[in-house]
Tab-separated table of C-alpha atoms and ligand atoms in Angstrom:
chain	number	residue	atom	x	y	z
A	10	MET	CA	-21.019	-16.402	6.252
A	11	ALA	CA	-21.713	-19.916	7.496
A	12	GLY	CA	-19.234	-22.675	6.644
A	13	PRO	CA	-15.914	-23.960	7.920
A	14	VAL	CA	-13.051	-21.600	8.723
A	15	ARG	CA	-10.688	-21.567	5.758
A	16	ARG	CA	-6.966	-21.813	6.503
A	17	ILE	CA	-4.965	-19.860	3.997
A	18	THR	CA	-1.503	-19.402	2.553
A	19	ILE	CA	-0.950	-16.278	0.461
A	20	LEU	CA	1.915	-16.569	-2.012
A	21	GLY	CA	2.906	-12.990	-2.885
A	22	ALA	CA	1.206	-11.407	0.137
A	23	THR	CA	2.950	-8.025	-0.256
A	24	GLY	CA	1.705	-7.388	-3.796
A	25	SER	CA	-1.442	-5.806	-5.108
A	26	ILE	CA	-3.466	-9.057	-5.151
A	27	GLY	CA	-1.928	-10.208	-1.852
A	28	SER	CA	-2.884	-6.942	-0.105
A	29	ASN	CA	-6.402	-7.038	-1.519
A	30	THR	CA	-6.748	-10.626	-0.289
A	31	LEU	CA	-5.695	-9.611	3.208
A	32	ASP	CA	-8.179	-6.739	3.045
A	33	VAL	CA	-11.073	-9.115	2.297
A	34	ILE	CA	-9.900	-11.545	4.993
A	35	ALA	CA	-9.688	-8.741	7.576
A	36	ARG	CA	-13.378	-7.974	6.943
A	37	HIS	CA	-14.339	-11.541	7.900
A	38	PRO	CA	-11.994	-12.674	10.700
A	39	GLU	CA	-14.467	-15.347	11.801
A	40	CYS	CA	-14.243	-17.057	8.366
A	41	TYR	CA	-10.524	-17.087	7.577
A	42	GLU	CA	-7.275	-17.894	9.322
A	43	VAL	CA	-4.000	-16.839	7.729
A	44	VAL	CA	-1.473	-19.661	8.172
A	45	ALA	CA	1.388	-18.444	5.957
A	46	LEU	CA	2.422	-15.355	4.017
A	47	THR	CA	5.233	-14.968	1.499
A	48	GLY	CA	7.025	-11.970	0.025
A	49	SER	CA	10.244	-11.039	-1.733
A	50	SER	CA	11.521	-7.483	-1.384
A	51	GLN	CA	9.008	-5.495	0.701
A	52	LEU	CA	9.956	-6.855	4.102
A	53	ASP	CA	8.438	-3.975	6.101
A	54	LYS	CA	5.121	-4.601	4.420
A	55	LEU	CA	5.412	-8.324	5.112
A	56	ALA	CA	6.192	-7.592	8.766
A	57	ASP	CA	3.110	-5.319	8.957
A	58	ALA	CA	0.949	-8.120	7.529
A	59	CYS	CA	2.425	-10.630	10.006
A	60	GLU	CA	1.721	-8.273	12.891
A	61	ARG	CA	-1.878	-7.782	11.748
A	62	HIS	CA	-2.707	-11.410	10.809
A	63	ARG	CA	-0.310	-13.416	13.045
A	64	PRO	CA	0.426	-16.257	10.577
A	65	ARG	CA	2.297	-19.312	11.783
A	66	TYR	CA	4.872	-18.949	8.958
A	67	ALA	CA	6.330	-16.239	6.722
A	68	ALA	CA	8.527	-17.235	3.768
A	69	VAL	CA	11.032	-15.077	1.904
A	70	LEU	CA	13.495	-15.765	-0.891
A	71	ASP	CA	16.848	-16.045	0.893
A	72	GLU	CA	18.606	-16.233	4.246
A	73	SER	CA	19.564	-12.553	4.406
A	74	ALA	CA	15.920	-11.488	3.849
A	75	ALA	CA	14.893	-14.058	6.474
A	76	GLU	CA	17.283	-12.546	8.997
A	77	ARG	CA	16.005	-9.038	8.346
A	78	LEU	CA	12.380	-10.133	8.597
A	79	SER	CA	13.071	-12.063	11.805
A	80	GLY	CA	14.587	-8.898	13.284
A	81	LEU	CA	11.556	-6.805	12.320
A	82	LEU	CA	9.165	-9.376	13.785
A	83	ARG	CA	11.145	-9.776	17.019
A	84	ALA	CA	11.062	-6.000	17.540
A	85	ARG	CA	7.253	-6.142	17.304
A	86	GLY	CA	6.840	-9.213	19.494
A	87	VAL	CA	5.432	-11.309	16.623
A	88	GLU	CA	6.097	-15.047	16.895
A	89	THR	CA	5.758	-15.977	13.207
A	90	GLU	CA	8.367	-18.535	12.139
A	91	VAL	CA	10.454	-17.254	9.218
A	92	LEU	CA	11.442	-19.653	6.392
A	93	ALA	CA	13.693	-18.995	3.399
A	94	GLY	CA	14.146	-20.183	-0.186
A	95	GLY	CA	12.151	-21.758	-3.039
A	96	ASP	CA	11.558	-24.903	-0.972
A	97	ALA	CA	9.966	-22.773	1.722
A	98	LEU	CA	7.450	-21.416	-0.795
A	99	ILE	CA	6.551	-24.974	-1.743
A	100	ARG	CA	6.367	-26.007	1.905
A	101	VAL	CA	3.886	-23.259	2.837
A	102	ALA	CA	1.852	-23.973	-0.329
A	103	THR	CA	1.415	-27.614	0.700
A	104	LEU	CA	1.080	-27.483	4.525
A	105	PRO	CA	-1.426	-30.109	5.692
A	106	GLU	CA	-3.233	-27.568	7.878
A	107	VAL	CA	-3.792	-25.247	4.874
A	108	ASP	CA	-6.849	-25.785	2.657
A	109	THR	CA	-6.663	-22.666	0.466
A	110	VAL	CA	-3.714	-21.145	-1.387
A	111	MET	CA	-3.847	-17.729	-3.019
A	112	ALA	CA	-1.326	-17.857	-5.882
A	113	ALA	CA	-0.387	-14.193	-6.291
A	114	ILE	CA	3.335	-14.162	-7.048
A	115	VAL	CA	4.076	-12.265	-10.261
A	116	GLY	CA	5.672	-14.023	-13.222
A	117	SER	CA	6.789	-17.563	-13.887
A	118	ALA	CA	8.613	-17.465	-10.527
A	119	GLY	CA	5.194	-18.291	-9.064
A	120	MET	CA	4.747	-21.514	-11.008
A	121	PRO	CA	6.537	-24.110	-8.813
A	122	ALA	CA	4.661	-23.256	-5.602
A	123	THR	CA	1.336	-22.850	-7.440
A	124	LEU	CA	1.792	-26.234	-9.086
A	125	ALA	CA	2.748	-27.760	-5.725
A	126	ALA	CA	-0.494	-26.428	-4.206
A	127	ALA	CA	-2.466	-27.988	-7.073
A	128	CYS	CA	-0.654	-31.329	-6.701
A	129	ALA	CA	-1.459	-31.246	-2.969
A	130	GLY	CA	-5.176	-30.936	-3.762
A	131	LYS	CA	-5.696	-27.479	-2.256
A	132	ARG	CA	-8.320	-24.928	-3.201
A	133	VAL	CA	-6.094	-22.839	-5.487
A	134	LEU	CA	-7.114	-19.218	-6.030
A	135	LEU	CA	-5.229	-18.526	-9.234
A	136	ALA	CA	-4.096	-14.954	-9.852
A	137	ASN	CA	-0.673	-15.982	-11.207
A	138	LYS	CA	-1.730	-16.391	-14.834
A	139	GLU	CA	1.891	-17.011	-15.878
A	140	THR	CA	1.607	-20.528	-14.372
A	141	LEU	CA	-0.938	-21.414	-17.067
A	142	VAL	CA	0.981	-19.638	-19.831
A	143	LEU	CA	4.137	-21.517	-18.918
A	144	ALA	CA	2.707	-24.938	-18.091
A	145	GLY	CA	-1.038	-24.944	-18.843
A	146	GLN	CA	-1.471	-28.590	-19.793
A	147	LEU	CA	0.631	-29.976	-16.933
A	148	PHE	CA	-0.990	-27.671	-14.394
A	149	MET	CA	-4.519	-28.643	-15.463
A	150	ASP	CA	-3.507	-32.331	-15.450
A	151	ALA	CA	-2.300	-31.875	-11.858
A	152	VAL	CA	-5.591	-30.218	-10.857
A	153	ARG	CA	-7.616	-33.083	-12.333
A	154	ALA	CA	-5.384	-35.792	-10.870
A	155	SER	CA	-5.347	-34.414	-7.318
A	156	GLY	CA	-8.916	-33.144	-7.188
A	157	ALA	CA	-7.696	-29.647	-6.358
A	158	GLU	CA	-10.370	-26.953	-6.488
A	159	LEU	CA	-9.222	-24.320	-8.965
A	160	LEU	CA	-10.906	-20.914	-8.872
A	161	PRO	CA	-9.793	-18.201	-11.292
A	162	ILE	CA	-9.067	-14.823	-9.708
A	163	ASP	CA	-8.117	-12.890	-12.844
A	164	SER	CA	-11.236	-10.728	-13.190
A	165	GLU	CA	-12.031	-11.867	-16.757
A	166	HIS	CA	-11.726	-15.571	-15.984
A	167	ASN	CA	-13.590	-15.138	-12.749
A	168	ALA	CA	-16.369	-13.444	-14.738
A	169	ILE	CA	-16.417	-16.344	-17.206
A	170	PHE	CA	-16.461	-18.901	-14.384
A	171	GLN	CA	-19.436	-17.080	-12.842
A	172	SER	CA	-21.208	-16.932	-16.229
A	173	LEU	CA	-20.739	-20.589	-17.185
A	174	PRO	CA	-23.632	-23.024	-16.654
A	175	ALA	CA	-23.923	-24.532	-13.171
A	176	ALA	CA	-23.079	-27.943	-14.656
A	177	PHE	CA	-19.611	-26.672	-15.539
A	178	ARG	CA	-19.038	-25.243	-12.065
A	179	GLU	CA	-20.224	-28.456	-10.405
A	180	GLN	CA	-17.696	-30.555	-12.334
A	181	PRO	CA	-15.161	-27.912	-13.152
A	182	TYR	CA	-12.537	-28.558	-15.786
A	183	ALA	CA	-13.961	-31.968	-16.717
A	184	MET	CA	-16.157	-30.566	-19.477
A	185	SER	CA	-15.339	-29.048	-22.836
A	186	LEU	CA	-16.823	-25.666	-23.694
A	187	GLN	CA	-18.941	-27.286	-26.358
A	188	ASP	CA	-20.374	-29.817	-23.884
A	189	ALA	CA	-21.289	-26.903	-21.649
A	190	GLY	CA	-23.252	-25.335	-24.517
A	191	ILE	CA	-20.834	-22.464	-24.984
A	192	ALA	CA	-19.887	-21.301	-28.466
A	193	LYS	CA	-17.429	-18.595	-27.525
A	194	ILE	CA	-15.643	-16.847	-24.679
A	195	ILE	CA	-15.489	-13.065	-25.026
A	196	LEU	CA	-12.689	-11.511	-22.981
A	197	THR	CA	-13.052	-7.794	-22.393
A	198	ALA	CA	-9.980	-5.526	-22.374
A	199	SER	CA	-9.799	-1.912	-21.249
A	200	GLY	CA	-7.263	-1.047	-23.962
A	201	GLY	CA	-4.991	0.393	-21.244
A	202	PRO	CA	-3.481	3.872	-21.115
A	203	PHE	CA	-2.379	3.960	-24.779
A	204	ARG	CA	-5.614	2.986	-26.532
A	205	GLN	CA	-5.938	6.379	-28.183
A	206	ARG	CA	-2.414	7.700	-27.970
A	207	ASP	CA	-0.761	8.888	-31.171
A	208	LEU	CA	0.995	5.799	-32.596
A	209	ALA	CA	4.148	7.741	-33.495
A	210	SER	CA	4.628	8.787	-29.848
A	211	LEU	CA	4.458	5.234	-28.432
A	212	ALA	CA	8.208	4.602	-28.794
A	213	ALA	CA	8.928	7.373	-26.298
A	214	VAL	CA	6.464	6.481	-23.510
A	215	THR	CA	7.974	6.243	-20.019
A	216	PRO	CA	7.480	3.476	-17.447
A	217	GLU	CA	5.462	5.915	-15.311
A	218	GLU	CA	3.055	6.578	-18.174
A	219	ALA	CA	2.769	2.863	-18.928
A	220	VAL	CA	1.905	1.832	-15.363
A	221	ARG	CA	-0.807	4.513	-15.010
A	222	HIS	CA	-3.798	2.309	-15.830
A	223	PRO	CA	-7.083	4.151	-16.429
A	224	ASN	CA	-9.286	1.746	-14.408
A	225	TRP	CA	-7.290	-0.760	-12.340
A	226	SER	CA	-4.604	-0.361	-9.668
A	227	MET	CA	-2.125	-3.252	-10.090
A	228	GLY	CA	1.527	-4.298	-9.790
A	229	ARG	CA	4.027	-2.769	-12.232
A	230	LYS	CA	4.582	-5.820	-14.456
A	231	ILE	CA	0.903	-6.488	-15.139
A	232	SER	CA	0.332	-2.750	-15.631
A	233	VAL	CA	2.918	-2.692	-18.441
A	234	ASP	CA	1.357	-5.887	-19.827
A	235	SER	CA	-1.995	-4.068	-19.859
A	236	ALA	CA	-0.474	-1.101	-21.702
A	237	SER	CA	0.963	-3.410	-24.404
A	238	MET	CA	-2.117	-5.674	-24.307
A	239	MET	CA	0.178	-8.632	-23.672
A	240	ASN	CA	-1.924	-9.017	-20.541
A	241	LYS	CA	-4.905	-9.856	-22.756
A	242	GLY	CA	-2.720	-12.196	-24.787
A	243	LEU	CA	-1.676	-14.030	-21.605
A	244	GLU	CA	-5.349	-14.129	-20.616
A	245	VAL	CA	-6.329	-15.724	-23.936
A	246	ILE	CA	-3.832	-18.502	-23.167
A	247	GLU	CA	-5.096	-18.680	-19.573
A	248	ALA	CA	-8.682	-19.084	-20.879
A	249	ARG	CA	-7.581	-21.816	-23.289
A	250	TRP	CA	-6.445	-23.982	-20.379
A	251	LEU	CA	-8.977	-23.035	-17.723
A	252	PHE	CA	-11.981	-23.561	-19.941
A	253	ASN	CA	-10.672	-26.200	-22.314
A	254	ALA	CA	-11.335	-23.782	-25.200
A	255	PRO	CA	-9.673	-23.761	-28.608
A	256	ALA	CA	-7.998	-20.472	-29.634
A	257	ASP	CA	-10.717	-19.861	-32.230
A	258	ALA	CA	-13.391	-19.859	-29.534
A	259	ILE	CA	-11.704	-17.065	-27.546
A	260	GLU	CA	-12.380	-13.537	-28.700
A	261	VAL	CA	-11.151	-10.209	-27.330
A	262	VAL	CA	-13.230	-7.043	-27.365
A	263	VAL	CA	-12.010	-3.670	-26.115
A	264	HIS	CA	-14.375	-2.206	-23.529
A	265	PRO	CA	-12.810	0.948	-22.082
A	266	GLN	CA	-15.067	1.271	-19.004
A	267	SER	CA	-14.027	-2.143	-17.517
A	268	VAL	CA	-17.546	-2.719	-16.185
A	269	ILE	CA	-18.297	-5.956	-18.028
A	270	HIS	CA	-15.473	-8.220	-16.906
A	271	SER	CA	-16.069	-10.831	-19.640
A	272	MET	CA	-18.840	-12.797	-21.320
A	273	VAL	CA	-19.774	-16.217	-22.644
A	274	GLU	CA	-21.817	-16.721	-25.782
A	275	CYS	CA	-24.031	-19.808	-25.615
A	276	VAL	CA	-24.838	-21.982	-28.625
A	277	ASP	CA	-28.424	-20.688	-28.488
A	278	GLY	CA	-27.230	-17.101	-29.008
A	279	SER	CA	-27.597	-15.940	-25.373
A	280	VAL	CA	-24.671	-13.906	-24.074
A	281	LEU	CA	-24.039	-13.983	-20.302
A	282	ALA	CA	-21.799	-11.505	-18.527
A	283	GLN	CA	-20.574	-10.561	-15.075
A	284	LEU	CA	-20.449	-6.849	-14.218
A	285	GLY	CA	-18.962	-4.932	-11.322
A	286	SER	CA	-16.683	-2.106	-10.252
A	287	PRO	CA	-13.081	-2.626	-11.341
A	288	ASP	CA	-11.978	-3.815	-7.895
A	289	MET	CA	-10.022	-7.076	-7.501
A	290	ARG	CA	-11.557	-7.661	-4.076
A	291	ILE	CA	-14.697	-8.874	-5.882
A	292	PRO	CA	-13.121	-11.885	-7.681
A	293	ILE	CA	-10.858	-12.522	-4.677
A	294	ALA	CA	-13.852	-12.701	-2.324
A	295	TYR	CA	-15.649	-14.950	-4.813
A	296	GLY	CA	-12.745	-17.399	-4.661
A	297	LEU	CA	-12.391	-17.210	-0.887
A	298	ALA	CA	-16.075	-17.720	-0.115
A	299	TYR	CA	-17.109	-19.972	-3.040
A	300	PRO	CA	-19.850	-21.130	-3.386
A	301	LEU	CA	-21.101	-18.472	-0.945
A	302	ARG	CA	-20.635	-14.696	-1.174
A	303	VAL	CA	-19.109	-12.231	1.275
A	304	ALA	CA	-18.974	-8.425	1.408
A	305	THR	CA	-15.839	-6.774	-0.013
A	306	GLY	CA	-16.075	-3.021	0.529
A	307	ALA	CA	-15.987	-2.560	-3.258
A	308	LYS	CA	-17.928	0.359	-4.679
A	309	ARG	CA	-21.357	-0.721	-5.921
A	310	LEU	CA	-21.978	-0.390	-9.608
A	311	ASN	CA	-24.095	2.637	-10.526
A	312	LEU	CA	-25.058	2.139	-14.158
A	313	ALA	CA	-26.873	5.456	-14.424
A	314	GLU	CA	-23.702	7.217	-13.274
A	315	ILE	CA	-21.588	5.228	-15.755
A	316	GLY	CA	-24.077	6.123	-18.486
A	317	ARG	CA	-22.670	4.116	-21.369
A	318	LEU	CA	-20.664	1.021	-22.180
A	319	ASP	CA	-18.494	1.121	-25.306
A	320	PHE	CA	-16.924	-1.683	-27.338
A	321	GLU	CA	-14.438	-1.843	-30.190
A	322	ALA	CA	-12.266	-4.446	-31.909
A	323	PRO	CA	-8.641	-4.552	-30.710
A	324	ASP	CA	-6.178	-2.723	-32.976
A	325	LEU	CA	-3.457	-5.308	-33.669
A	326	GLN	CA	-1.141	-2.756	-35.284
A	327	ARG	CA	-1.133	-0.745	-32.062
A	328	PHE	CA	-1.029	-3.902	-29.916
A	329	PRO	CA	1.115	-6.529	-31.707
A	330	CYS	CA	1.615	-8.420	-28.419
A	331	LEU	CA	-1.951	-9.702	-28.595
A	332	ALA	CA	-1.331	-11.227	-32.035
A	333	LEU	CA	1.952	-12.752	-30.784
A	334	ALA	CA	0.124	-14.486	-27.941
A	335	TYR	CA	-2.433	-16.024	-30.322
A	336	GLU	CA	0.444	-17.138	-32.572
A	337	ALA	CA	2.285	-18.816	-29.686
A	338	LEU	CA	-0.920	-20.499	-28.513
A	339	ARG	CA	-1.551	-21.898	-32.006
A	340	ALA	CA	2.090	-22.991	-32.357
A	341	GLY	CA	1.742	-25.079	-29.163
A	342	GLY	CA	4.589	-26.951	-27.440
A	343	ALA	CA	6.870	-24.658	-25.442
A	344	ALA	CA	6.023	-21.551	-27.513
A	345	THR	CA	3.861	-19.935	-24.824
A	346	ALA	CA	6.608	-20.554	-22.238
A	347	VAL	CA	9.038	-18.762	-24.568
A	348	LEU	CA	6.551	-15.930	-25.154
A	349	ASN	CA	6.066	-15.480	-21.413
A	350	ALA	CA	9.768	-15.495	-20.542
A	351	ALA	CA	10.692	-13.095	-23.364
A	352	ASN	CA	7.890	-10.789	-22.238
A	353	GLU	CA	9.077	-10.847	-18.611
A	354	VAL	CA	12.616	-9.941	-19.692
A	355	ALA	CA	11.427	-7.196	-22.063
A	356	VAL	CA	9.032	-5.665	-19.506
A	357	ALA	CA	11.711	-5.679	-16.781
A	358	ALA	CA	14.120	-3.935	-19.198
A	359	PHE	CA	11.449	-1.383	-20.131
A	360	LEU	CA	10.749	-0.667	-16.436
A	361	GLU	CA	14.486	-0.077	-15.952
A	362	SER	CA	14.513	2.271	-18.996
A	363	ARG	CA	16.777	-0.134	-20.911
A	364	LEU	CA	14.246	-0.847	-23.676
A	365	ARG	CA	11.722	1.220	-25.609
A	366	PHE	CA	8.060	0.370	-25.110
A	367	THR	CA	7.624	-0.427	-28.809
A	368	ASP	CA	10.567	-2.829	-28.692
A	369	ILE	CA	8.767	-5.111	-26.198
A	370	PRO	CA	6.901	-6.927	-29.028
A	371	ARG	CA	10.046	-6.882	-31.147
A	372	VAL	CA	12.052	-8.748	-28.491
A	373	ILE	CA	9.241	-11.274	-28.053
A	374	ALA	CA	8.737	-11.839	-31.795
A	375	GLU	CA	12.460	-12.282	-32.417
A	376	THR	CA	12.817	-14.696	-29.499
A	377	LEU	CA	9.817	-16.723	-30.714
A	378	ALA	CA	11.358	-16.904	-34.202
A	379	LEU	CA	14.553	-18.582	-32.890
A	380	PRO	CA	14.650	-22.394	-32.953
A	381	CYS	CA	14.008	-23.801	-29.466
A	382	ASP	CA	14.684	-27.476	-28.748
A	383	CYS	CA	12.425	-27.795	-25.700
A	384	ASP	CA	8.961	-29.355	-25.653
A	385	ALA	CA	6.062	-29.099	-23.222
A	386	ALA	CA	6.194	-32.713	-22.078
A	387	SER	CA	7.620	-32.048	-18.620
A	388	ILE	CA	8.081	-29.208	-16.155
A	389	GLU	CA	11.859	-29.624	-16.480
A	390	SER	CA	11.673	-29.112	-20.226
A	391	LEU	CA	9.403	-26.061	-19.844
A	392	LEU	CA	11.756	-24.549	-17.280
A	393	LEU	CA	14.615	-25.095	-19.742
A	394	ALA	CA	12.575	-23.283	-22.411
A	395	ASP	CA	11.931	-20.470	-19.920
A	396	ALA	CA	15.645	-20.142	-19.092
A	397	TRP	CA	16.667	-20.376	-22.763
A	398	ALA	CA	14.171	-17.669	-23.784
A	399	ARG	CA	15.337	-15.377	-20.971
A	400	GLU	CA	18.892	-15.657	-22.238
A	401	GLN	CA	17.926	-14.995	-25.875
A	402	ALA	CA	15.627	-12.104	-24.998
A	403	GLY	CA	18.275	-10.598	-22.700
A	404	ALA	CA	20.811	-10.640	-25.524
A	405	LEU	CA	18.291	-8.982	-27.870
A	406	VAL	CA	17.559	-6.254	-25.313
A	407	ASP	CA	21.294	-5.537	-25.002
A	408	ARG	CA	21.570	-5.107	-28.773
A	409	LEU	CA	18.649	-2.699	-29.168
A	410	PRO	CA	19.062	1.068	-28.619
A	411	CYS	CA	16.983	2.648	-25.848
B	11	NAD	P1	2.780	-7.287	-7.531
B	11	NAD	O1	4.012	-6.937	-8.247
B	11	NAD	O2	1.985	-6.203	-6.881
B	11	NAD	O3	3.098	-8.386	-6.387
B	11	NAD	C1	3.862	-9.513	-6.685
B	11	NAD	C2	4.120	-10.372	-5.457
B	11	NAD	O4	4.998	-11.425	-5.861
B	11	NAD	C3	4.790	-9.646	-4.310
B	11	NAD	O5	4.301	-10.138	-3.083
B	11	NAD	C4	6.271	-10.041	-4.461
B	11	NAD	O6	6.945	-10.043	-3.229
B	11	NAD	C5	6.165	-11.441	-5.005
B	11	NAD	N1	7.306	-11.807	-5.847
B	11	NAD	C6	7.850	-11.077	-6.855
B	11	NAD	N2	8.884	-11.744	-7.414
B	11	NAD	C7	8.989	-12.918	-6.745
B	11	NAD	C8	9.855	-14.044	-6.857
B	11	NAD	N3	10.833	-14.090	-7.764
B	11	NAD	N4	9.671	-15.084	-6.013
B	11	NAD	C9	8.696	-15.049	-5.080
B	11	NAD	N5	7.842	-14.002	-4.920
B	11	NAD	C10	7.994	-12.958	-5.743
B	11	NAD	O7	1.860	-8.110	-8.559
B	11	NAD	P2	0.266	-8.206	-8.613
B	11	NAD	O8	-0.272	-7.094	-9.421
B	11	NAD	O9	-0.283	-8.467	-7.258
B	11	NAD	O10	0.086	-9.513	-9.517
B	11	NAD	C11	0.313	-10.812	-8.994
B	11	NAD	C12	-0.176	-11.835	-10.005
B	11	NAD	O11	-1.587	-11.695	-10.156
B	11	NAD	C13	0.414	-11.667	-11.410
B	11	NAD	O12	0.596	-12.914	-11.983
B	11	NAD	C14	-0.659	-10.895	-12.154
B	11	NAD	O13	-0.646	-11.157	-13.543
B	11	NAD	C15	-1.913	-11.450	-11.512
B	11	NAD	N6	-3.066	-10.550	-11.564
B	11	NAD	C16	-3.006	-9.348	-10.944
B	11	NAD	C17	-4.085	-8.482	-11.005
B	11	NAD	C18	-4.078	-7.153	-10.265
B	11	NAD	O14	-5.085	-6.467	-10.259
B	11	NAD	N7	-2.991	-6.737	-9.656
B	11	NAD	C19	-5.231	-8.848	-11.711
B	11	NAD	C20	-5.252	-10.091	-12.336
B	11	NAD	C21	-4.167	-10.944	-12.247
B	12	MG	MG1	-7.317	-9.656	-15.998
């Protein structure tokens, strides 16, 4: 690929998206230079990545993790400088020598550094959808004000970005959907592992069953979100902000094969889609190389082998989380921040076997129904809403039987 060498920070380098990003980068060493990597708990994996990619910095969450990582790196003769704490994440997201930041931390914990990268005018490769669910308006305002280049990595939003008219991509995020000639965004959803499971047995599903996604290999939190379809709900909110689309113009269709990654319906009745193997290296490479293309190692699509593509409407009785996300989006203000925080608490409790799968939407609905004083006018206020909702949802989890 011709073009300047891109200098990259990967926030959340040890996760599923982070590892896939490093995989794409390793295929094109002449195009990319890794400047900084961050991680939280998997320090051995972070040390492996530092040894392989020799970044200038590695950032972890606290001093004790920093000491352990420094020890691992010293033993391998790696000279990466180790930084610690939330400020360190922001520092590596805004380094002057970095032009591209992959935002791949899971949960709202990723928001401050992702927002900092946007404020610093970086090319932001956005996997951390929770940033937009928590602070969509403020984040998009920051992108517009700084001139940051925002490229969606979530496969559905990446598919939509690829399918939108060139005029939208040339002046991204300045145009409304309507101005771009788009009537509707159609997000596809696999339906996850429980699409056809007997409804009565859903209360007893285990974390291991919930994280076993039929098509995609992902981190545990997003895998549970996919099983409850909250992932699609978060993606509806993500699409609202990325594409300046009202809730009514965002539709979800279940497509179990995960071959069509999403579609746009134009005002003239044309429907445009992006297809590919369910492999996150494809949208990641799109973001890294944009506007060019690079090879990814992903399996090529063989439509004859796939044979058929199926579609069905989402079943909101089976997947109440999707309806809750639309409700929070329509309610506006801090409601989506509350939805996101309550979901993070409920999913973490489910993964620790402290909450039944079917009580995830119950915790979220009950938290959303409580009066919350916070608005969406500032990041401080949204973070207060996030903290408040975590407390309320935590108390609800403690009260429910498991
Ligand atoms: P993961 O759990 O595999 O990795 C998460 C990363 O975040 C790890 O590097 C971890 O060290 C770091 N992290 C976790 N908690 C942290 C904290 N409190 N502070 C700082 N760092 C922390 O998750 P993933 O599947 O790679 O997903 C990452 C993000 O990308 C999520 O927002 C997810 O919704 C989104 N996403 C993932 C996929 C996918 O295929 N995995 C697809 C679309 C979008
Ligand atoms: Mg997705």
